[in-house]
PDB file of C-alpha atoms in Angstrom:
ATOM      1  CA  MET F 131      10.339  35.405 -20.623  1.00  0.00           C
ATOM      2  CA  MET F 132       9.845  31.924 -20.715  1.00  0.00           C
ATOM      3  CA  LYS F 133       7.117  29.618 -19.944  1.00  0.00           C
ATOM      4  CA  GLU F 134       7.884  27.728 -16.578  1.00  0.00           C
ATOM      5  CA  VAL F 135       6.041  24.249 -16.714  1.00  0.00           C
ATOM      6  CA  TYR F 136       6.580  21.656 -13.678  1.00  0.00           C
ATOM      7  CA  HIS F 137       7.290  18.635 -15.284  1.00  0.00           C
ATOM      8  CA  LEU F 138       6.765  15.571 -12.725  1.00  0.00           C
ATOM      9  CA  PHE F 139      10.910  13.812 -11.849  1.00  0.00           C
ATOM     10  CA  SER F 140      11.772  10.418 -10.803  1.00  0.00           C
ATOM     11  CA  GLY F 141      15.353  11.100 -12.669  1.00  0.00           C
ATOM     12  CA  GLY F 142      14.443   7.787 -14.891  1.00  0.00           C
ATOM     13  CA  LYS F 143      15.376   8.330 -19.057  1.00  0.00           C
ATOM     14  CA  ASP F 144      11.811   8.646 -19.525  1.00  0.00           C
ATOM     15  CA  SER F 145      11.413  12.219 -17.224  1.00  0.00           C
ATOM     16  CA  SER F 146      15.059  13.244 -17.909  1.00  0.00           C
ATOM     17  CA  LEU F 147      14.367  12.598 -21.942  1.00  0.00           C
ATOM     18  CA  ALA F 148      10.486  14.967 -21.572  1.00  0.00           C
ATOM     19  CA  ALA F 149      12.676  17.116 -19.234  1.00  0.00           C
ATOM     20  CA  TRP F 150      14.616  17.639 -22.650  1.00  0.00           C
ATOM     21  CA  ILE F 151      12.324  18.323 -24.679  1.00  0.00           C
ATOM     22  CA  LEU F 152       9.994  21.219 -23.367  1.00  0.00           C
ATOM     23  CA  SER F 153      13.820  22.786 -22.363  1.00  0.00           C
ATOM     24  CA  ARG F 154      14.559  22.528 -26.718  1.00  0.00           C
ATOM     25  CA  MET F 155      11.267  23.816 -26.500  1.00  0.00           C
ATOM     26  CA  GLY F 156      12.031  27.416 -24.882  1.00  0.00           C
ATOM     27  CA  TYR F 157      10.028  26.126 -21.324  1.00  0.00           C
ATOM     28  CA  GLU F 158      11.412  26.694 -18.477  1.00  0.00           C
ATOM     29  CA  VAL F 159      11.367  22.946 -16.876  1.00  0.00           C
ATOM     30  CA  LYS F 160      11.095  22.312 -12.602  1.00  0.00           C
ATOM     31  CA  LEU F 161      11.885  19.409 -12.070  1.00  0.00           C
ATOM     32  CA  VAL F 162       9.317  17.742  -9.363  1.00  0.00           C
ATOM     33  CA  THR F 163       9.932  14.853  -7.472  1.00  0.00           C
ATOM     34  CA  VAL F 164       7.104  13.490  -4.838  1.00  0.00           C
ATOM     35  CA  THR F 165       8.325  11.391  -1.594  1.00  0.00           C
ATOM     36  CA  PHE F 166       6.230  10.138   1.233  1.00  0.00           C
ATOM     37  CA  GLY F 167       8.827  10.956   3.318  1.00  0.00           C
ATOM     38  CA  LEU F 168       9.838   7.294   3.906  1.00  0.00           C
ATOM     39  CA  LEU F 169      12.802   7.695   2.615  1.00  0.00           C
ATOM     40  CA  ASP F 170      15.229   9.714   0.604  1.00  0.00           C
ATOM     41  CA  ASN F 171      15.460   7.657  -2.786  1.00  0.00           C
ATOM     42  CA  TRP F 172      14.389  11.168  -3.854  1.00  0.00           C
ATOM     43  CA  LYS F 173      18.222  11.899  -4.181  1.00  0.00           C
ATOM     44  CA  PHE F 174      18.254  10.257  -7.243  1.00  0.00           C
ATOM     45  CA  ALA F 175      15.853  12.054  -8.581  1.00  0.00           C
ATOM     46  CA  ARG F 176      18.328  15.314  -7.520  1.00  0.00           C
ATOM     47  CA  GLU F 177      21.620  13.902  -8.541  1.00  0.00           C
ATOM     48  CA  THR F 178      20.352  14.081 -12.208  1.00  0.00           C
ATOM     49  CA  ALA F 179      18.156  17.116 -12.680  1.00  0.00           C
ATOM     50  CA  GLU F 180      21.981  18.779 -11.296  1.00  0.00           C
ATOM     51  CA  ILE F 181      23.243  16.162 -14.557  1.00  0.00           C
ATOM     52  CA  LEU F 182      20.159  18.004 -16.417  1.00  0.00           C
ATOM     53  CA  GLY F 183      21.764  21.757 -15.396  1.00  0.00           C
ATOM     54  CA  PHE F 184      17.953  21.517 -14.037  1.00  0.00           C
ATOM     55  CA  ASP F 185      15.929  23.709 -10.956  1.00  0.00           C
ATOM     56  CA  HIS F 186      14.609  20.715  -9.118  1.00  0.00           C
ATOM     57  CA  GLU F 187      12.172  21.054  -6.034  1.00  0.00           C
ATOM     58  CA  VAL F 188      11.112  17.626  -3.505  1.00  0.00           C
ATOM     59  CA  VAL F 189       7.172  17.618  -2.301  1.00  0.00           C
ATOM     60  CA  LYS F 190       5.366  15.692   0.403  1.00  0.00           C
ATOM     61  CA  VAL F 191       2.675  14.004  -0.740  1.00  0.00           C
ATOM     62  CA  PRO F 192       0.583  12.814   2.148  1.00  0.00           C
ATOM     63  CA  ARG F 193       0.569   9.386   3.259  1.00  0.00           C
ATOM     64  CA  GLU F 194      -2.539   8.610   3.441  1.00  0.00           C
ATOM     65  CA  ILE F 195      -2.135   8.436  -0.112  1.00  0.00           C
ATOM     66  CA  LEU F 196       0.388   6.055   0.623  1.00  0.00           C
ATOM     67  CA  GLU F 197      -1.531   4.099   2.307  1.00  0.00           C
ATOM     68  CA  GLU F 198      -4.144   3.864  -0.279  1.00  0.00           C
ATOM     69  CA  ALA F 199      -1.700   2.797  -3.271  1.00  0.00           C
ATOM     70  CA  VAL F 200      -1.047   0.142  -0.886  1.00  0.00           C
ATOM     71  CA  ARG F 201      -3.639  -1.135   0.407  1.00  0.00           C
ATOM     72  CA  MET F 202      -4.652  -1.448  -3.887  1.00  0.00           C
ATOM     73  CA  CYS F 203      -0.766  -3.343  -4.181  1.00  0.00           C
ATOM     74  CA  ILE F 204      -2.588  -6.194  -1.795  1.00  0.00           C
ATOM     75  CA  GLU F 205      -6.644  -6.454  -3.322  1.00  0.00           C
ATOM     76  CA  ASP F 206      -5.188  -6.466  -6.621  1.00  0.00           C
ATOM     77  CA  GLY F 207      -2.064  -8.374  -5.598  1.00  0.00           C
ATOM     78  CA  ARG F 208       0.101  -6.410  -8.747  1.00  0.00           C
ATOM     79  CA  PRO F 209       0.592  -2.519  -8.399  1.00  0.00           C
ATOM     80  CA  GLY F 210      -1.043  -1.504 -11.692  1.00  0.00           C
ATOM     81  CA  ARG F 211      -3.862   0.445 -10.067  1.00  0.00           C
ATOM     82  CA  ALA F 212      -1.877   2.063  -6.953  1.00  0.00           C
ATOM     83  CA  ILE F 213       0.691   3.281  -8.947  1.00  0.00           C
ATOM     84  CA  GLN F 214      -1.694   5.135 -11.286  1.00  0.00           C
ATOM     85  CA  TYR F 215      -3.564   6.331  -8.446  1.00  0.00           C
ATOM     86  CA  ILE F 216       0.129   8.186  -6.695  1.00  0.00           C
ATOM     87  CA  HIS F 217       0.180   9.719 -10.733  1.00  0.00           C
ATOM     88  CA  GLU F 218      -3.082  10.517 -10.701  1.00  0.00           C
ATOM     89  CA  ARG F 219      -3.298  12.518  -6.897  1.00  0.00           C
ATOM     90  CA  ALA F 220       1.138  14.037  -7.258  1.00  0.00           C
ATOM     91  CA  LEU F 221      -0.180  15.363 -11.399  1.00  0.00           C
ATOM     92  CA  GLU F 222      -3.163  16.851  -8.619  1.00  0.00           C
ATOM     93  CA  LEU F 223      -1.285  17.883  -6.292  1.00  0.00           C
ATOM     94  CA  ILE F 224       1.412  20.319  -8.352  1.00  0.00           C
ATOM     95  CA  ALA F 225      -1.512  21.468 -10.453  1.00  0.00           C
ATOM     96  CA  SER F 226      -3.645  23.046  -7.767  1.00  0.00           C
ATOM     97  CA  ARG F 227      -0.024  25.344  -6.389  1.00  0.00           C
ATOM     98  CA  GLU F 228      -1.386  29.001  -7.614  1.00  0.00           C
ATOM     99  CA  GLU F 229       1.775  29.612  -9.549  1.00  0.00           C
ATOM    100  CA  VAL F 230       1.355  26.249 -11.653  1.00  0.00           C
ATOM    101  CA  GLU F 231       0.200  27.260 -15.067  1.00  0.00           C
ATOM    102  CA  ARG F 232       1.567  23.624 -16.464  1.00  0.00           C
ATOM    103  CA  ILE F 233       2.409  21.035 -15.419  1.00  0.00           C
ATOM    104  CA  SER F 234       4.168  17.816 -17.612  1.00  0.00           C
ATOM    105  CA  ASP F 235       5.676  13.822 -17.101  1.00  0.00           C
ATOM    106  CA  GLY F 236       7.021  11.347 -18.903  1.00  0.00           C
ATOM    107  CA  THR F 237       4.195   9.414 -20.316  1.00  0.00           C
ATOM    108  CA  ARG F 238       4.786   7.529 -23.651  1.00  0.00           C
ATOM    109  CA  ARG F 239       2.774   6.393 -25.881  1.00  0.00           C
ATOM    110  CA  ASP F 240       3.273   2.683 -25.406  1.00  0.00           C
ATOM    111  CA  ASP F 241       2.368   2.594 -21.286  1.00  0.00           C
ATOM    112  CA  ARG F 242      -0.201   1.348 -19.816  1.00  0.00           C
ATOM    113  CA  VAL F 243       0.627   2.977 -15.984  1.00  0.00           C
ATOM    114  CA  PRO F 244       0.904   5.592 -15.033  1.00  0.00           C
ATOM    115  CA  PHE F 245      -1.320   7.327 -17.944  1.00  0.00           C
ATOM    116  CA  LEU F 246      -3.963   9.793 -17.880  1.00  0.00           C
ATOM    117  CA  ASP F 247      -6.050   8.954 -20.838  1.00  0.00           C
ATOM    118  CA  LEU F 248      -8.133  11.842 -22.666  1.00  0.00           C
ATOM    119  CA  GLY F 249     -10.696  12.059 -20.258  1.00  0.00           C
ATOM    120  CA  LYS F 250      -8.778  12.680 -17.606  1.00  0.00           C
ATOM    121  CA  ALA F 251      -6.447  14.846 -18.966  1.00  0.00           C
ATOM    122  CA  ARG F 252      -8.569  17.215 -19.888  1.00  0.00           C
ATOM    123  CA  SER F 253     -10.101  16.847 -16.228  1.00  0.00           C
ATOM    124  CA  LEU F 254      -7.393  17.229 -14.454  1.00  0.00           C
ATOM    125  CA  GLU F 255      -7.030  20.590 -17.793  1.00  0.00           C
ATOM    126  CA  ASP F 256      -9.970  21.763 -16.861  1.00  0.00           C
ATOM    127  CA  ARG F 257     -10.272  21.559 -12.764  1.00  0.00           C
ATOM    128  CA  PHE F 258      -6.740  23.114 -11.798  1.00  0.00           C
ATOM    129  CA  ASN F 259      -6.938  25.504 -15.125  1.00  0.00           C
ATOM    130  CA  VAL F 260      -3.270  24.357 -16.507  1.00  0.00           C
ATOM    131  CA  ALA F 261      -1.525  22.585 -19.231  1.00  0.00           C
ATOM    132  CA  TYR F 262      -0.648  19.164 -19.437  1.00  0.00           C
ATOM    133  CA  ILE F 263       1.976  18.631 -21.572  1.00  0.00           C
ATOM    134  CA  ARG F 264       3.399  14.904 -22.011  1.00  0.00           C
ATOM    135  CA  PRO F 265       6.332  15.622 -24.722  1.00  0.00           C
ATOM    136  CA  LEU F 266       6.782  11.583 -25.707  1.00  0.00           C
ATOM    137  CA  LEU F 267       2.800  11.275 -25.765  1.00  0.00           C
ATOM    138  CA  GLY F 268       3.566  10.416 -29.557  1.00  0.00           C
ATOM    139  CA  LEU F 269       6.410   8.880 -29.088  1.00  0.00           C
ATOM    140  CA  GLY F 270       6.567   4.865 -28.556  1.00  0.00           C
ATOM    141  CA  TYR F 271       9.557   2.833 -26.973  1.00  0.00           C
ATOM    142  CA  LYS F 272      11.965   2.168 -30.033  1.00  0.00           C
ATOM    143  CA  THR F 273      12.348   5.876 -30.701  1.00  0.00           C
ATOM    144  CA  ILE F 274      12.930   6.777 -26.672  1.00  0.00           C
ATOM    145  CA  ARG F 275      15.536   4.610 -26.691  1.00  0.00           C
ATOM    146  CA  GLU F 276      17.469   6.355 -29.636  1.00  0.00           C
ATOM    147  CA  LEU F 277      17.154   9.137 -28.202  1.00  0.00           C
ATOM    148  CA  VAL F 278      18.510   8.244 -24.140  1.00  0.00           C
ATOM    149  CA  ASN F 279      21.057   6.294 -25.951  1.00  0.00           C
ATOM    150  CA  GLU F 280      21.874   9.758 -28.281  1.00  0.00           C
ATOM    151  CA  ILE F 281      21.351  12.177 -25.147  1.00  0.00           C
ATOM    152  CA  PHE F 282      22.484  10.337 -22.263  1.00  0.00           C
ATOM    153  CA  ILE F 283      24.243   7.558 -19.962  1.00  0.00           C
ATOM    154  CA  VAL F 284      22.273   5.549 -18.298  1.00  0.00           C
ATOM    155  CA  LYS F 285      21.976   3.000 -15.802  1.00  0.00           C
ATOM    156  CA  GLU F 286      19.661   0.251 -16.146  1.00  0.00           C
ATOM    157  CA  GLU F 287      19.162  -2.341 -13.559  1.00  0.00           C
ATOM    158  CA  GLU F 288      15.488  -4.469 -11.787  1.00  0.00           C
ATOM    159  CA  SER F 289      13.370  -1.482  -9.708  1.00  0.00           C
ATOM    160  CA  GLU F 290      14.224  -3.703  -6.415  1.00  0.00           C
ATOM    161  CA  LYS F 291      18.185  -2.693  -7.405  1.00  0.00           C
ATOM    162  CA  LEU F 292      18.537   1.234  -8.757  1.00  0.00           C
ATOM    163  CA  GLU F 293      18.178   3.834  -7.185  1.00  0.00           C
ATOM    164  CA  LYS F 294      15.579   5.793  -8.366  1.00  0.00           C
ATOM    165  CA  GLY F 295      13.211   9.284  -7.427  1.00  0.00           C
ATOM    166  CA  ASP F 296       9.942   7.495  -8.052  1.00  0.00           C
ATOM    167  CA  TYR F 297       6.880   6.101  -6.341  1.00  0.00           C
ATOM    168  CA  GLU F 298       7.526   2.886  -6.921  1.00  0.00           C
ATOM    169  CA  THR F 299      10.676   2.506  -4.665  1.00  0.00           C
ATOM    170  CA  GLU F 300       7.826   3.960  -0.962  1.00  0.00           C
ATOM    171  CA  LEU F 301       5.024   2.029  -2.318  1.00  0.00           C
ATOM    172  CA  ARG F 302       7.699  -1.718  -1.893  1.00  0.00           C
ATOM    173  CA  HIS F 303       9.054   0.235   1.176  1.00  0.00           C
ATOM    174  CA  ALA F 304       5.824   0.369   2.304  1.00  0.00           C
ATOM    175  CA  LEU F 305       3.851  -3.000   1.403  1.00  0.00           C
ATOM    176  CA  ARG F 306       7.312  -4.789   3.220  1.00  0.00           C
ATOM    177  CA  GLU F 307       6.766  -2.449   6.525  1.00  0.00           C
ATOM    178  CA  LYS F 308       3.155  -4.798   5.911  1.00  0.00           C
ATOM    179  CA  GLY F 309       5.222  -7.692   6.354  1.00  0.00           C
ATOM    180  CA  ILE F 310       4.461  -7.956   2.331  1.00  0.00           C
ATOM    181  CA  ASN F 311       7.023  -9.637  -0.138  1.00  0.00           C
ATOM    182  CA  PRO F 312       6.932  -6.731  -2.958  1.00  0.00           C
ATOM    183  CA  ARG F 313       7.704  -9.963  -5.433  1.00  0.00           C
ATOM    184  CA  ASP F 314       5.435 -10.894  -4.846  1.00  0.00           C
ATOM    185  CA  ILE F 315       3.100  -7.736  -6.006  1.00  0.00           C
ATOM    186  CA  PHE F 316       5.520  -6.393  -8.532  1.00  0.00           C
ATOM    187  CA  PRO F 317       6.255  -7.960 -11.601  1.00  0.00           C
ATOM    188  CA  PRO F 318       9.321 -10.276 -11.554  1.00  0.00           C
ATOM    189  CA  ARG F 319      12.703  -9.310 -12.878  1.00  0.00           C
ATOM    190  CA  HIS F 320      11.309  -5.559 -14.242  1.00  0.00           C
ATOM    191  CA  VAL F 321      14.053  -3.547 -14.612  1.00  0.00           C
ATOM    192  CA  GLN F 322      13.950  -0.254 -14.594  1.00  0.00           C
ATOM    193  CA  SER F 323      17.189   2.816 -15.914  1.00  0.00           C
ATOM    194  CA  ARG F 324      18.233   6.182 -14.123  1.00  0.00           C
ATOM    195  CA  VAL F 325      19.923   9.119 -16.200  1.00  0.00           C
ATOM    196  CA  VAL F 326      22.834   9.035 -14.800  1.00  0.00           C
ATOM    197  CA  GLY F 327      24.999  11.579 -17.461  1.00  0.00           C
ATOM    198  CA  LEU F 328      25.319  13.176 -20.985  1.00  0.00           C
ATOM    199  CA  ARG F 329      26.471  12.336 -23.510  1.00  0.00           C
TER     200      ARG F 329
END
């Protein structure tokens, strides 16, 4: 019997590559995209999941988490702490499910946000009695780019324009609803990716 792993998934190159590696390691990969219910951007992650051939689930996260993340963005004038907060809550939400024994994400060695340091990773595992797997943890950006270019067809655009199923899309939308221009908080010309095919 294959061991299941519930993998946080946006449809981007990092979460896609991590899912691909997990499947080659013998895990049955269950992709999970979280949403606050503001937008239907989870559909883009589902499209990528279908291309990759993985089961995909959408999980609604309580709106209070988004509201707290918006508050952090406004208070800090940048998105880092808010994105970290959402990521940790999303991992906890998935890890708290009775059937979940393993969780995963696409964080890599070079990431600053979102990223769980060793103490937070161990705490997550201990509190929820799960294994937290990060297949990209030892890989740097150059290696990931090389692997991604061999395996996937990737679309890259500025974050504001890219249709993707990540936290940032709904966070930007929530800021706009409060009359705040996300460009005042998020880094200018930040480029993100979405996997749109296999090579």
